[in-house]
Coordinates of C-alpha atoms in Angstrom, one line a residue:
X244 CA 0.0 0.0 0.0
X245 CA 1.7 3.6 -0.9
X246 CA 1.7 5.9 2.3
X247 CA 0.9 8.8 -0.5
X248 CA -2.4 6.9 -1.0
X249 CA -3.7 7.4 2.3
X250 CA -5.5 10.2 4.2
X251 CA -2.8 12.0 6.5
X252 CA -2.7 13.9 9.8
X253 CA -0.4 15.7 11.5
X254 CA -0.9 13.7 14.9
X255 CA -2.5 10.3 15.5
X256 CA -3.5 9.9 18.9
X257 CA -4.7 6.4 20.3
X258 CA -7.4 7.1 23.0
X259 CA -10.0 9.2 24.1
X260 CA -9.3 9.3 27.4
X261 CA -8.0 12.2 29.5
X262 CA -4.7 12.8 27.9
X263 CA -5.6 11.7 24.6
X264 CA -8.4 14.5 25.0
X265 CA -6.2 16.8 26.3
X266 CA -3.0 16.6 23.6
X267 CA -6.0 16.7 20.7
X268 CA -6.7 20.0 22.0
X269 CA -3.3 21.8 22.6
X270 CA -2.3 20.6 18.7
X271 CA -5.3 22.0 17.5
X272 CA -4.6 25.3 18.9
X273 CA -1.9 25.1 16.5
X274 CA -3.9 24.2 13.5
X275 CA -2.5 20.6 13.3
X276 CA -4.5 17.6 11.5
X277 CA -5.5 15.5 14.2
X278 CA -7.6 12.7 15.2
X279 CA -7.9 10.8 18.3
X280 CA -9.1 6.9 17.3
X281 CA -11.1 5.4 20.3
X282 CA -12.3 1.8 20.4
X283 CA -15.3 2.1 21.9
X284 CA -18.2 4.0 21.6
X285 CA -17.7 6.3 25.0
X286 CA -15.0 8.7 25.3
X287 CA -13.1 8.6 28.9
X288 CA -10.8 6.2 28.9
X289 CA -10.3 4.8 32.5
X290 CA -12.4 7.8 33.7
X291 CA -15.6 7.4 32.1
X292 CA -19.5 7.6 32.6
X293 CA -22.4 5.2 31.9
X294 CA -26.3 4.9 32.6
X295 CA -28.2 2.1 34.3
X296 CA -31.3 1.6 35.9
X297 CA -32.0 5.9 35.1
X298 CA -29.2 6.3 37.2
X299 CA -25.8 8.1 36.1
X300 CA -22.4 6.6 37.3
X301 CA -18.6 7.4 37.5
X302 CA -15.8 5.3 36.5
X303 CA -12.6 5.7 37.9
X304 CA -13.4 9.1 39.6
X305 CA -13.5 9.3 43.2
X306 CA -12.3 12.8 43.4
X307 CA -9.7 15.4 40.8
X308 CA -7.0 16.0 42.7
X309 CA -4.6 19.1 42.5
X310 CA -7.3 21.1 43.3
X311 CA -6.7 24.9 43.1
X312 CA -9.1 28.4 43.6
X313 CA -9.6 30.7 41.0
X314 CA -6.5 33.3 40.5
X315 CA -3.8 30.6 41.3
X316 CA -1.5 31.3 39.2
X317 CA 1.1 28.3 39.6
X318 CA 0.4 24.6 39.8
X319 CA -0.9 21.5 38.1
X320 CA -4.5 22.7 37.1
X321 CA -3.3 26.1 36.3
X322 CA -1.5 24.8 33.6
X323 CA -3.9 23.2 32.1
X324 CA -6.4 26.1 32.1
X325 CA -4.0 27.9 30.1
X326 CA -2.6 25.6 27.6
X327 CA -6.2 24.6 26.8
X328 CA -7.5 27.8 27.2
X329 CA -10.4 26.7 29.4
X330 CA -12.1 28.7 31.7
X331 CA -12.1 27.7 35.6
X332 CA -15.5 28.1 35.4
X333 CA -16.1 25.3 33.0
X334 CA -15.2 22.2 34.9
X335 CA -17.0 23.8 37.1
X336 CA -15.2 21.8 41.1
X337 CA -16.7 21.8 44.3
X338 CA -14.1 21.1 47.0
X339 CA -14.1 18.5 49.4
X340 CA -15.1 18.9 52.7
X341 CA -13.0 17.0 54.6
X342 CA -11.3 13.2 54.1
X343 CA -9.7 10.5 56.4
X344 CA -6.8 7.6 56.4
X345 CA -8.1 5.2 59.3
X346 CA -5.8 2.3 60.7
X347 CA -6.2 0.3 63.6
X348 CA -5.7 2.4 66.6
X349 CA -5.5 5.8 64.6
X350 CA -6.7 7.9 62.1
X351 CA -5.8 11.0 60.3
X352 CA -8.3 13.8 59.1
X353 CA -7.3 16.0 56.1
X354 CA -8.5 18.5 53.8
X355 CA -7.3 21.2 51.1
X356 CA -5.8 22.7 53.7
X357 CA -2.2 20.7 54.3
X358 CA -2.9 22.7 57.8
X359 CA -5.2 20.4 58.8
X360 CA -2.8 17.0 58.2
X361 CA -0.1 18.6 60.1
X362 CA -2.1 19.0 62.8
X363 CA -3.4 15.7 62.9
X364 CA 0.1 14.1 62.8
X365 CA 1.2 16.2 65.7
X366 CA -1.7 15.2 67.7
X367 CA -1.8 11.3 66.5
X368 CA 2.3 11.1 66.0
X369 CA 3.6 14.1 68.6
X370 CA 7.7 12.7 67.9
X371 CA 7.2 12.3 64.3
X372 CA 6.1 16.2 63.5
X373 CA 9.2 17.4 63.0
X374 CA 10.1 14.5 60.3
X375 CA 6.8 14.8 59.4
X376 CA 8.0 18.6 58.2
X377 CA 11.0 18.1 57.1
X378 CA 9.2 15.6 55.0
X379 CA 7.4 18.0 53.3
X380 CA 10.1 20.7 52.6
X381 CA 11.8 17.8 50.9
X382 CA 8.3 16.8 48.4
X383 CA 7.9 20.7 48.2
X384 CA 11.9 21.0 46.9
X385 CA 11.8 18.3 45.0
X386 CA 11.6 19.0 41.1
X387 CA 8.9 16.5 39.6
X388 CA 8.8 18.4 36.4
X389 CA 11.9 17.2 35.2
X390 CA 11.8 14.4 32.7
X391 CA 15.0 12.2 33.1
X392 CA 14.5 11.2 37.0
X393 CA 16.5 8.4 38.9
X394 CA 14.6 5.9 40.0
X395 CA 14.0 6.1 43.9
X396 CA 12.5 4.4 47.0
X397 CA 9.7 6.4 48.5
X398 CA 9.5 4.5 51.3
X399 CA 13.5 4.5 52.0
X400 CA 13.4 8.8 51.0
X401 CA 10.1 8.5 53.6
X402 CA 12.3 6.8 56.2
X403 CA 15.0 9.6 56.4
X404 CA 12.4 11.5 58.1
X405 CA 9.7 9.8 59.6
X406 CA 10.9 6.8 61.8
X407 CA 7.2 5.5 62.9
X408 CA 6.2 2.3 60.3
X409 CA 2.4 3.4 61.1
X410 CA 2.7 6.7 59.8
X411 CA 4.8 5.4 57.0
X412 CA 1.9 3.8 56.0
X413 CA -0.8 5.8 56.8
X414 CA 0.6 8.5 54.5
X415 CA 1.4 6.2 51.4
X416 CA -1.9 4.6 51.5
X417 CA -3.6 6.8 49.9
X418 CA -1.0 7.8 47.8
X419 CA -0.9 4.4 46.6
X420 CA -4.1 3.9 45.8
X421 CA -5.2 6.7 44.0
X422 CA -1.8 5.7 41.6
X423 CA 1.0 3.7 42.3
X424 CA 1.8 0.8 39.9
X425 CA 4.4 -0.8 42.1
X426 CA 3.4 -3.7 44.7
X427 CA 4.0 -2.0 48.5
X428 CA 6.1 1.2 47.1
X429 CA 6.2 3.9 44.8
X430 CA 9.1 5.5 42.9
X431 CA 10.1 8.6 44.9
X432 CA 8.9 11.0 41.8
X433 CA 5.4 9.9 41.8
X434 CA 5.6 9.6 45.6
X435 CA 6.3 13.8 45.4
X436 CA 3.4 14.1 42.3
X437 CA 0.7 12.2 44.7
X438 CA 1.3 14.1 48.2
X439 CA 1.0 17.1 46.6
X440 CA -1.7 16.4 44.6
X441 CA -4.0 14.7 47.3
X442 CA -2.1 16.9 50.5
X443 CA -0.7 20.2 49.5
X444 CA -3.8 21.0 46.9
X445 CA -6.3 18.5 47.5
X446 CA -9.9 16.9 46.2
X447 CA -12.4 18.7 44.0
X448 CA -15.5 17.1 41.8
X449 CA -18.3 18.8 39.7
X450 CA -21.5 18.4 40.6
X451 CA -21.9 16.3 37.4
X452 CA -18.9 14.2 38.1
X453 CA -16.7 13.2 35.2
X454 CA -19.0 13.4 32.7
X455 CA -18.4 17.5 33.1
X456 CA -15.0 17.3 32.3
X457 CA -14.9 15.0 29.7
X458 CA -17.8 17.1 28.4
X459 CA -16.0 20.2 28.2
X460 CA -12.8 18.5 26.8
X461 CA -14.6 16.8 24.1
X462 CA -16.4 20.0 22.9
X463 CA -13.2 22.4 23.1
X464 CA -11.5 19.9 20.6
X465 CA -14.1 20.1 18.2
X466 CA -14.7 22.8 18.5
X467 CA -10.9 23.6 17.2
X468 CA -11.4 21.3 14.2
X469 CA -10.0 17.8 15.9
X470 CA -11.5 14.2 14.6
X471 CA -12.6 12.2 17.2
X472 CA -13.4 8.9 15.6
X473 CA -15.2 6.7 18.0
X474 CA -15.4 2.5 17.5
X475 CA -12.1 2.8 15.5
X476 CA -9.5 0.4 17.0
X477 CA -6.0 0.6 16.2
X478 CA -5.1 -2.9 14.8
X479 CA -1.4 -2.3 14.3
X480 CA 1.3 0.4 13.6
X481 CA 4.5 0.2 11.2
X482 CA 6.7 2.8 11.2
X483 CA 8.0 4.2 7.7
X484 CA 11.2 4.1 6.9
X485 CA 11.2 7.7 5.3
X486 CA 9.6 8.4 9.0
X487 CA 6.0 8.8 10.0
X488 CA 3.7 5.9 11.2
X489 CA 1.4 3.9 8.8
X490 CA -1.6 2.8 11.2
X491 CA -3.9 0.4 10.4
X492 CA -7.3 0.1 12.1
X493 CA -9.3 -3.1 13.0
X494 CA -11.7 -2.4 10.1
X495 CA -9.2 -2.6 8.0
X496 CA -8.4 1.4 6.3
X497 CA -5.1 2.5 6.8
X498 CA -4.1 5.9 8.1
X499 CA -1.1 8.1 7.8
X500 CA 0.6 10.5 10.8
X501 CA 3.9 12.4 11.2
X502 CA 3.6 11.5 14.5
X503 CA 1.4 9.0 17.1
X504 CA 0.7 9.8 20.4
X505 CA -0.3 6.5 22.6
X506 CA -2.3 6.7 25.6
X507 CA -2.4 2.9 25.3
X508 CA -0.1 1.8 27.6
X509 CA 3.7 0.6 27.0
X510 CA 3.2 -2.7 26.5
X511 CA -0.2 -2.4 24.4
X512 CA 1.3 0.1 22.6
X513 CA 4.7 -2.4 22.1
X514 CA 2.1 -5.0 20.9
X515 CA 0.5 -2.7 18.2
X516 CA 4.3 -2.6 16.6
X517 CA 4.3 -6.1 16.6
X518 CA 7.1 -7.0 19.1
X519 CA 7.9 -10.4 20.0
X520 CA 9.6 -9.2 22.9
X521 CA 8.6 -10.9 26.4
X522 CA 7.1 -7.8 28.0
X523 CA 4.9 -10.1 30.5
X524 CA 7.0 -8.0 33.5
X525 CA 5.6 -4.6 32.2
X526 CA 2.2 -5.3 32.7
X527 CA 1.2 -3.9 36.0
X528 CA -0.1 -6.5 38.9
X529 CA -2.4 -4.0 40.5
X530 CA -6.4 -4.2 39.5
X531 CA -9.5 -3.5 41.6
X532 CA -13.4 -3.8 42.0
X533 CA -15.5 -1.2 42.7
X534 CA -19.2 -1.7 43.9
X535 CA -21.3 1.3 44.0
X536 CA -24.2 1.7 46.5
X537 CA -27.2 3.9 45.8
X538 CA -28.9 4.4 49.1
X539 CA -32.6 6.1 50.1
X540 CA -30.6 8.8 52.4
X541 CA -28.0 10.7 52.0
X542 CA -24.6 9.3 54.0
X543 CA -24.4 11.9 56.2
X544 CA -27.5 10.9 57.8
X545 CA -26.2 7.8 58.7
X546 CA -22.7 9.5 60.3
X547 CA -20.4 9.1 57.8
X548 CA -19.3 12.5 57.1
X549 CA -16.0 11.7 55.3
X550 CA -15.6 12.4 51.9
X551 CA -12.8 10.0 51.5
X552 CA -12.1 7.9 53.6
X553 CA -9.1 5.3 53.0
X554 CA -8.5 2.7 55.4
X555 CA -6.9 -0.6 56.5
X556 CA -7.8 -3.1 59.1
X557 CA -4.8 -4.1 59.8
X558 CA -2.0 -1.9 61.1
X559 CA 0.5 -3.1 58.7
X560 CA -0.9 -1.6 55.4
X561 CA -0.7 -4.4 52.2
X562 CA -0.7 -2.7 49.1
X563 CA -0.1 -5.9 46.3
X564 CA -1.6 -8.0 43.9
X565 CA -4.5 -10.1 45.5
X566 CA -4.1 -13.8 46.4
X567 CA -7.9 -14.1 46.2
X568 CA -10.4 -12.9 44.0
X569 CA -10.5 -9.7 46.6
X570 CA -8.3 -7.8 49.2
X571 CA -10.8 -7.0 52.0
X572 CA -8.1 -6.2 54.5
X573 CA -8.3 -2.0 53.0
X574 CA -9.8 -0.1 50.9
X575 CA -11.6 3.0 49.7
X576 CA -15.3 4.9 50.5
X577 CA -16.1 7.6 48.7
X578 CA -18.9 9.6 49.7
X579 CA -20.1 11.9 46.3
X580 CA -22.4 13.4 48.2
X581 CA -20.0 14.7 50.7
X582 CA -18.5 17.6 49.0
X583 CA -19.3 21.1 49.8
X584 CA -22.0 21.1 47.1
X585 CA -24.7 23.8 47.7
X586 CA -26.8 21.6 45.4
X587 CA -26.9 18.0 47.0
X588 CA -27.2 15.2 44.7
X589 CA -30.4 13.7 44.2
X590 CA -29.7 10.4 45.5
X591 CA -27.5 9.1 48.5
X592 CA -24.0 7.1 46.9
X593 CA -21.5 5.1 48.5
X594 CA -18.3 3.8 46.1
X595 CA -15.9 1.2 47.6
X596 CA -12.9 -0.1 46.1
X597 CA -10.8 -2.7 47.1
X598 CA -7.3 -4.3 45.2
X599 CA -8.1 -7.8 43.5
X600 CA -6.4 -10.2 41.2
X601 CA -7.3 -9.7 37.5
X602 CA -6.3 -13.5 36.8
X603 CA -8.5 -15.4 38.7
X604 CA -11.7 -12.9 38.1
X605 CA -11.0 -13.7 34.1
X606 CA -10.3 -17.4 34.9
X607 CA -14.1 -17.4 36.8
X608 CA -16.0 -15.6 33.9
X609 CA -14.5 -17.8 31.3
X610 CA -15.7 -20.8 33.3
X611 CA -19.2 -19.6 33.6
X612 CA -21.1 -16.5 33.9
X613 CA -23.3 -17.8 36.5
X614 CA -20.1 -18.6 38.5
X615 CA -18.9 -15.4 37.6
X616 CA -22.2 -13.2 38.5
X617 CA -22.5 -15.4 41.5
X618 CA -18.7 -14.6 43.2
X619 CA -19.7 -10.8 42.6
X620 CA -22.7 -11.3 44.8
X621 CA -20.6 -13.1 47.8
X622 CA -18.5 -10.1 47.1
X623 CA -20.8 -7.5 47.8
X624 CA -22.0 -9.5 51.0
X625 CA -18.0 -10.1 52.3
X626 CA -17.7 -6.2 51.4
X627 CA -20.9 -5.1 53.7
X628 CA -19.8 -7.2 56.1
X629 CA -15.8 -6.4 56.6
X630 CA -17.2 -2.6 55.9
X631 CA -18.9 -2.7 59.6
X632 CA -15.8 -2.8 61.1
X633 CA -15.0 1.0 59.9
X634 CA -18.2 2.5 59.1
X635 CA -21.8 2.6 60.2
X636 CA -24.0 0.0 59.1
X637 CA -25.9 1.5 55.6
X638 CA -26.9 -2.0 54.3
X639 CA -30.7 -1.6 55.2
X640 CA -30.5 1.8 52.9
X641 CA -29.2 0.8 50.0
X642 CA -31.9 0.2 46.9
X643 CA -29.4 0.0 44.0
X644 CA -26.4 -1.9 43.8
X645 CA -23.5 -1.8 40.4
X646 CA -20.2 -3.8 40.5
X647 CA -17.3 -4.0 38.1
X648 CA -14.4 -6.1 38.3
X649 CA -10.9 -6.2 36.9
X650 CA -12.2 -8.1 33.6
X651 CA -14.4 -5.3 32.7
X652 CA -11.3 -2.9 33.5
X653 CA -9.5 -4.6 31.3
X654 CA -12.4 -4.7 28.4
X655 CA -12.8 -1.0 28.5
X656 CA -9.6 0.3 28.8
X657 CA -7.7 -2.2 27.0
X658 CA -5.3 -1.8 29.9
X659 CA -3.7 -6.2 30.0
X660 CA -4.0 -7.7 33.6
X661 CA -6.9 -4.6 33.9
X662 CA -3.8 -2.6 35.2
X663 CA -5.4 0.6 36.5
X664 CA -2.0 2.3 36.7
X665 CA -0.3 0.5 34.1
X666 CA 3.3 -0.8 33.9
X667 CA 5.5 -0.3 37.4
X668 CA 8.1 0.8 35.3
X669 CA 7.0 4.6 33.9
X670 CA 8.8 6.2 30.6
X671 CA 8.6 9.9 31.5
X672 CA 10.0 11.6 28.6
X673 CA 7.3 9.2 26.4
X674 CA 10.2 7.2 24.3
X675 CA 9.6 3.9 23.7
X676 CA 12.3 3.3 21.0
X677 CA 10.5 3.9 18.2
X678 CA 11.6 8.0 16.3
X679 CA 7.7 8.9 15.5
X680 CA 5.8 7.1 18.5
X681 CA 5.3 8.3 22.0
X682 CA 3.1 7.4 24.8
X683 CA 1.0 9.8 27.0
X684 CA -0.7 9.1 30.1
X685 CA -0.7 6.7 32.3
X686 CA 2.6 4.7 31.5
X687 CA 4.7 7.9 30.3
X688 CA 4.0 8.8 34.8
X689 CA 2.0 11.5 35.4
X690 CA -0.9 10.6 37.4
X691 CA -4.8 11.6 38.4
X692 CA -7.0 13.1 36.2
X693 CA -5.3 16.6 36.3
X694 CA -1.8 14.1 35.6
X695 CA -3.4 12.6 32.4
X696 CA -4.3 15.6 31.0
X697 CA -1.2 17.4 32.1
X698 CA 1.0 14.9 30.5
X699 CA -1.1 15.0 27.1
X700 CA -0.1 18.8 27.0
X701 CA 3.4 18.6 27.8
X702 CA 4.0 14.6 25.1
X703 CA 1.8 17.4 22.5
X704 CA 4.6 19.8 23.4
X705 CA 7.5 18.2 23.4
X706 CA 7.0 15.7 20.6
X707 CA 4.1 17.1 18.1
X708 CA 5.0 20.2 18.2
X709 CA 8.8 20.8 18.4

């Protein structure tokens, strides 16, 4: 087939999701050709939306982090706002009111005020506040925009400063879950992205939830002239030798780009070229489920006032690949309904999450569905159950239950081993060995929502642009 036969684009971008949305818009600006090719037929990537029983539903979002007011001139979301040229009105946040990290024997309030952590740590850890501070002059001095990092030990960089294994771990586990690849540590970097993300700027949501975002993004790239070409898989990519990429889609058309931006993942997008390297080591070993409870009250009725609350029930904090189908030894609650939102939602919602192993839920749904549906219902019962031991009882209030488990991760997001956060091992400057082709998102390392979109600007940047 002659390359000077097919239709061409600037930029090729694989992935509708936040960073795919979010590098479509910043090479519009500059009047590139650009399409973003999404397999599936709802934009969002691993933060998406969906309708059932008349109800409306998140996926993947708990909360944005990196939250900031109006005016702030530096940060994260900032950025964004200006390389998009969005308006802070138009993802329109609602802070959080206040969220929690329980363990066994302590807990730890915080909010999007760092104030409020500090204070807790001093009252909950009174010999630690001092490392606890010198901690965070070290994550505030550290330079995470820089692309070439060494590869460090956040729990060994933790340990020059805090000396209590509790609060070690009651101040990675959030971290970790809300986006650490790695099995009971995170590289250092990502380790100074999260805390300031989740401590030093903290949780916001729209009233909408993620469908606002994805909303806006969606309409501020077509509205600049990008293609957004939904159902259209990416079957395979060959590089050209006088450079640009040759992609051909599962219907079987070929397209032509100067340059591909992946949000893929390293080792999907490695497939796509056709390696017959062993990449099985690449593909991340963390996956969860997620049931959602609608309830006839709102939470706070019921005392739980927490917007998000992570917690373990044991006091050494396990954050690795299931043995069992589920982890029920921590977790996460989120409370939707518990953000300073002068317009409550119209229905009471709990969200729990807990770490499972991809493997054995795909093993159990290729055996039989009715297996399959049926483990899901013993999970919801095990989950109510082990849930009493840190909240009140809501069981009698709920009158709509959804679940999703790593296998429909993996379906949606085309993510192997339905790796939420990808491959442990991130490629921050996007290079995967290949002149023409670059990943964005989730494996190139920046992380959250705000991450994913950031790290679509700056690949756009640095790779479409230049």
């Amino acid at each position: 087939m002659q390359v000077t036969s097919l239709p061409h684009y600037d930029t090729l971008i694989i992935g509708a999701g936040m960073s795919g949305l979010a590098a479509g818009i910043r090479l519009a600006h500059f009047d590139q050709k650009v399409a973003i090719l999404e397999r599936h037929s709802l934009w969002g990537g691993l933060n998406s939306f969906y309708r059932q029983a008349g109800r409306s539903f998140d996926v993947g979002l708990h909360a944005m982090t990196n939250f900031a007011v109006r005016g702030t001139r530096k940060g994260p979301l900032p950025t964004i706002f200006r390389q998009l040229r969005i308006d802070w009105d138009e993802f329109a946040l609602i802070p959080q009111r206040e969220s929690r990290i329980q363990f066994p024997n302590a807990q730890l309030r915080f909010s999007n005020d760092l104030s409020l952590l500090e204070s807790e740590v001093e009252r909950n850890f009174p010999q630690q506040i001092d490392g606890f501070r010198k901690l965070c002059r070290s994550v505030r001095d550290h330079d995470d925009g820089h692309l070439n990092q060494e590869v460090l030990s956040a729990r060994q960089r933790i340990q020059e400063h805090i000396t209590d294994r509790l609060l070690e771990d009651m101040l990675l586990c959030p971290l970790m879950f809300y986006g650490s690849a790695r099995e009971d540590d995170m590289d250092w970097n990502q380790f100074v992205i999260m805390f300031k993300s989740l401590f030093f700027e903290g949780f916001a949501r729209p009233h909408e939830g993620v469908r606002k975002i994805l909303t806006t993004l969606k309409k501020h790239y077509l509205d600049r002239g990008g293609e957004l070409k939904m159902k259209t898989g990416v079957s395979r990519l060959i590089p050209q030798k006088g450079g640009g990429v040759m992609v051909k889609l599962d219907s079987g058309e070929s397209l032509f780009a100067k340059k591909v931006l992946s949000s893929a993942g390293f080792v999907e997008t490695k497939k796509l070229l056709g390696t017959d390297l062993d990449l099985s080591r690449q593909i991340g070993a963390l996956s969860f489920v997620e049931s959602i409870f609608c309830l006839d009250r709102m939470p706070s009725d019921l005392d739980i006032s927490s917007t998000i609350l992570f917690y373990s029930q044991q006091t050494d904090f396990h954050y690795r690949q299931s043995k069992n189908l589920v982890d029920y030894r921590s977790g996460i609650v989120c409370c939707p309904n518990n953000f300073a939102d002068p317009e409550p939602l119209s229905e009471g919602m709990i969200r729990l999450t807990h770490i499972a192993n991809h493997s054995k839920w795909v093993e159990l749904k290729q055996k039989s569905e009715e297996l399959y549906l049926q483990a899901k219902a013993e999970m919801i019962k095990t989950e109510l159950d082990e849930l009493e031991n840190v909240l009140p009882s809501f069981r009698k209030h709920i009158v709509y239950t959804d679940t999703f488990t790593p296998s429909t991760i993996e379906h949606y997001t085309g993510h192997l081993g339905g790796a939420v956060y990808g491959s442990p091992r991130k490629r921050p400057t996007g290079e995967i060995g290949e002149k023409d082709i670059f990943l964005c998102g989730t494996d190139q390392g920046y992380l959250g929502i705000v991450g994913s979109m950031l790290s679509g600007i700056i690949m756009a940047n640095q790779h479409a642009l230049k």
